[in-house]
Coordinates of C-alpha atoms in Angstrom, one line a residue:
X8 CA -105.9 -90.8 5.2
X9 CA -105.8 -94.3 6.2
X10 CA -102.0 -94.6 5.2
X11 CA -101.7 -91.8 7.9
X12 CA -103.3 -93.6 10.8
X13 CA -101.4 -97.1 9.9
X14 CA -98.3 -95.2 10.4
X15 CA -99.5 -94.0 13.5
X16 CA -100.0 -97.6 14.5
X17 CA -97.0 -98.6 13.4
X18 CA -95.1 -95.9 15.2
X19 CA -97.1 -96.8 18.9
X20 CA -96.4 -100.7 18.3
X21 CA -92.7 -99.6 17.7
X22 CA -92.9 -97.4 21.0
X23 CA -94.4 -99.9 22.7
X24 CA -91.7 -102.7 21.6
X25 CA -89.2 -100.3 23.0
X26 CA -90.8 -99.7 26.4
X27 CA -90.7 -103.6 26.7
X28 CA -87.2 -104.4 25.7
X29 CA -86.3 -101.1 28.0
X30 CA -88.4 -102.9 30.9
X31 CA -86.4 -105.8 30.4
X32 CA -83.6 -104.2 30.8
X33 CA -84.1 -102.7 34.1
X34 CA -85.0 -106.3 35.1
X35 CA -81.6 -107.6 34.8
X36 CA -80.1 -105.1 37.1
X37 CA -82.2 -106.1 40.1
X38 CA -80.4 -108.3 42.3
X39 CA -83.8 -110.1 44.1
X40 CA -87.4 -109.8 42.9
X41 CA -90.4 -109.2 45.6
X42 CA -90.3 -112.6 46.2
X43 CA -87.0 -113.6 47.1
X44 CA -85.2 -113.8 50.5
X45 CA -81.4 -112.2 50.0
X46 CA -78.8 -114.4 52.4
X47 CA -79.1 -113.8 56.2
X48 CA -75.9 -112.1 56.9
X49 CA -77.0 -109.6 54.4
X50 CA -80.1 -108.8 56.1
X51 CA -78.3 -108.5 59.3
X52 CA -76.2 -105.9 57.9
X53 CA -79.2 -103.9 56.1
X54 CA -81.6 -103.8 59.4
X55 CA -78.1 -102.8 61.1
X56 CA -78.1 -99.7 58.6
X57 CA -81.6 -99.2 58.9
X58 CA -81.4 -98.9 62.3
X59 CA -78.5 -97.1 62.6
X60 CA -80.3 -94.0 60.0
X61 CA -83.8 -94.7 62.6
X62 CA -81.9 -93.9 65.6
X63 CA -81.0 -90.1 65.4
X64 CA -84.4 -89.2 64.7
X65 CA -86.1 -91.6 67.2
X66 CA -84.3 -90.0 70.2
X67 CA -84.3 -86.7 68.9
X68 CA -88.0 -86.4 69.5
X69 CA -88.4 -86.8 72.6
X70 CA -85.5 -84.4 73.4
X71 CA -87.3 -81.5 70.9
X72 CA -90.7 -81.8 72.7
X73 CA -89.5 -82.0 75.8
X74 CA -90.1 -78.1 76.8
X75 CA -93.4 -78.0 75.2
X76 CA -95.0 -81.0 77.4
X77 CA -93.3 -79.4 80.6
X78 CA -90.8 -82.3 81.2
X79 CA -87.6 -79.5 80.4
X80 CA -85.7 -79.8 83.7
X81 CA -86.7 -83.8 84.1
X82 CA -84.4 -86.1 83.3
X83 CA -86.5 -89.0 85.2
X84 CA -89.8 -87.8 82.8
X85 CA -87.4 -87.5 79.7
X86 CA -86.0 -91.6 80.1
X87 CA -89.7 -92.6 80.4
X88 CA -90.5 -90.2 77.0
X89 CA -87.5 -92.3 75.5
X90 CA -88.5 -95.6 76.7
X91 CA -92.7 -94.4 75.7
X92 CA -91.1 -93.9 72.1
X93 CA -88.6 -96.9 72.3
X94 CA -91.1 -99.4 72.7
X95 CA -94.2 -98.3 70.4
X96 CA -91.7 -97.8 67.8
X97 CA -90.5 -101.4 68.4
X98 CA -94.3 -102.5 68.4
X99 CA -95.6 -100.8 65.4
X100 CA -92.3 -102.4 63.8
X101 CA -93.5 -105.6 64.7
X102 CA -96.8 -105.2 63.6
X103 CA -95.6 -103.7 60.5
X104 CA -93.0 -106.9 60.1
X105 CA -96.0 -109.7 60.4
X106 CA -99.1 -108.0 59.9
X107 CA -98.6 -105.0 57.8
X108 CA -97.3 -104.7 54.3
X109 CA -94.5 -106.6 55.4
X110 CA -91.6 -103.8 54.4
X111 CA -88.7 -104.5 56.6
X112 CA -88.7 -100.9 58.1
X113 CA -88.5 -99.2 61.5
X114 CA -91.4 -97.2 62.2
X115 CA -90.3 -94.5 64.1
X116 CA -92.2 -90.8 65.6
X117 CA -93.4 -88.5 63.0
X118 CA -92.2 -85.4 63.1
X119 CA -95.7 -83.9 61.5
X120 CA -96.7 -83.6 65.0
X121 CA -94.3 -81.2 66.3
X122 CA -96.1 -78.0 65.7
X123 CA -98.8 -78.9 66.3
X124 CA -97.5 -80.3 70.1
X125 CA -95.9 -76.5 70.5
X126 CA -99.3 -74.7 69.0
X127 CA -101.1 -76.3 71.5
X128 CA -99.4 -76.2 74.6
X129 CA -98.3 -72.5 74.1
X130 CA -101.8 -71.8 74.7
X131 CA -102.6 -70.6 78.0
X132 CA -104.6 -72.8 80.0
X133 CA -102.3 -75.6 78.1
X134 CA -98.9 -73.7 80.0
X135 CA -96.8 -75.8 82.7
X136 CA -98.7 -75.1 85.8
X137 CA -95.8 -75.9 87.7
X138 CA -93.4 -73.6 86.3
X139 CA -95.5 -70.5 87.1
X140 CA -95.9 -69.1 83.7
X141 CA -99.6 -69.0 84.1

């Protein structure tokens, strides 16, 4: 009975040897570690991309809601919902940057909040007064 348990041993120290020569593996095809800076040009071009993939659904918010907070026919109330997302986007960024965890993301609108925004202001004391759909 005790042969049975060393070879159990043996078989988890060999597992484990594996899992460690495996990790090492995967080591050697990362190109920077947590703590290393990759060369400015490069980082350019990745908040570029970033960016570029943030900015669809950063103006595409404001444009969805737009019925449901009674701004539809607005362009005037729409450019200030733009430039309302724009810049709290840009300031949680920043925060996010030097504060936060310090992951070079944009934070952007969540989209969690769009049912919700409709649920509510379907209701009827929540409708457009203006538009006379009391």
């Amino acid at each position: 009975m005790n042969t049975h348990v060393d070879i159990l041993s043996d078989s988890k120290s060999d597992d484990k040897k594996k899992t460690s020569d495996e990790g090492e593996e995967k080591q050697l095809d990362i190109l920077y570690s947590v703590d290393e800076i990759p060369p400015w040009y490069l980082c350019l071009f990745l908040g570029f991309q970033q960016f570029l993939t943030a900015f669809g659904a950063t103006f595409a918010y404001p444009v969805i809601i737009k019925s449901a907070i009674c701004i539809d026919g607005d362009d005037v109330g729409l450019g200030e919902l733009i430039s309302t997302v724009i810049f709290v986007s840009g300031l949680s960024t920043l925060l996010q940057c030097t504060l936060g965890v310090r992951l070079p993301i944009i934070q952007s609108v969540s989209y969690s909040f769009i049912t919700p925004t409709f649920v509510l202001m379907s209701l009827k004391q929540d409708k457009c007064p203006f538009l006379g759909n009391n």
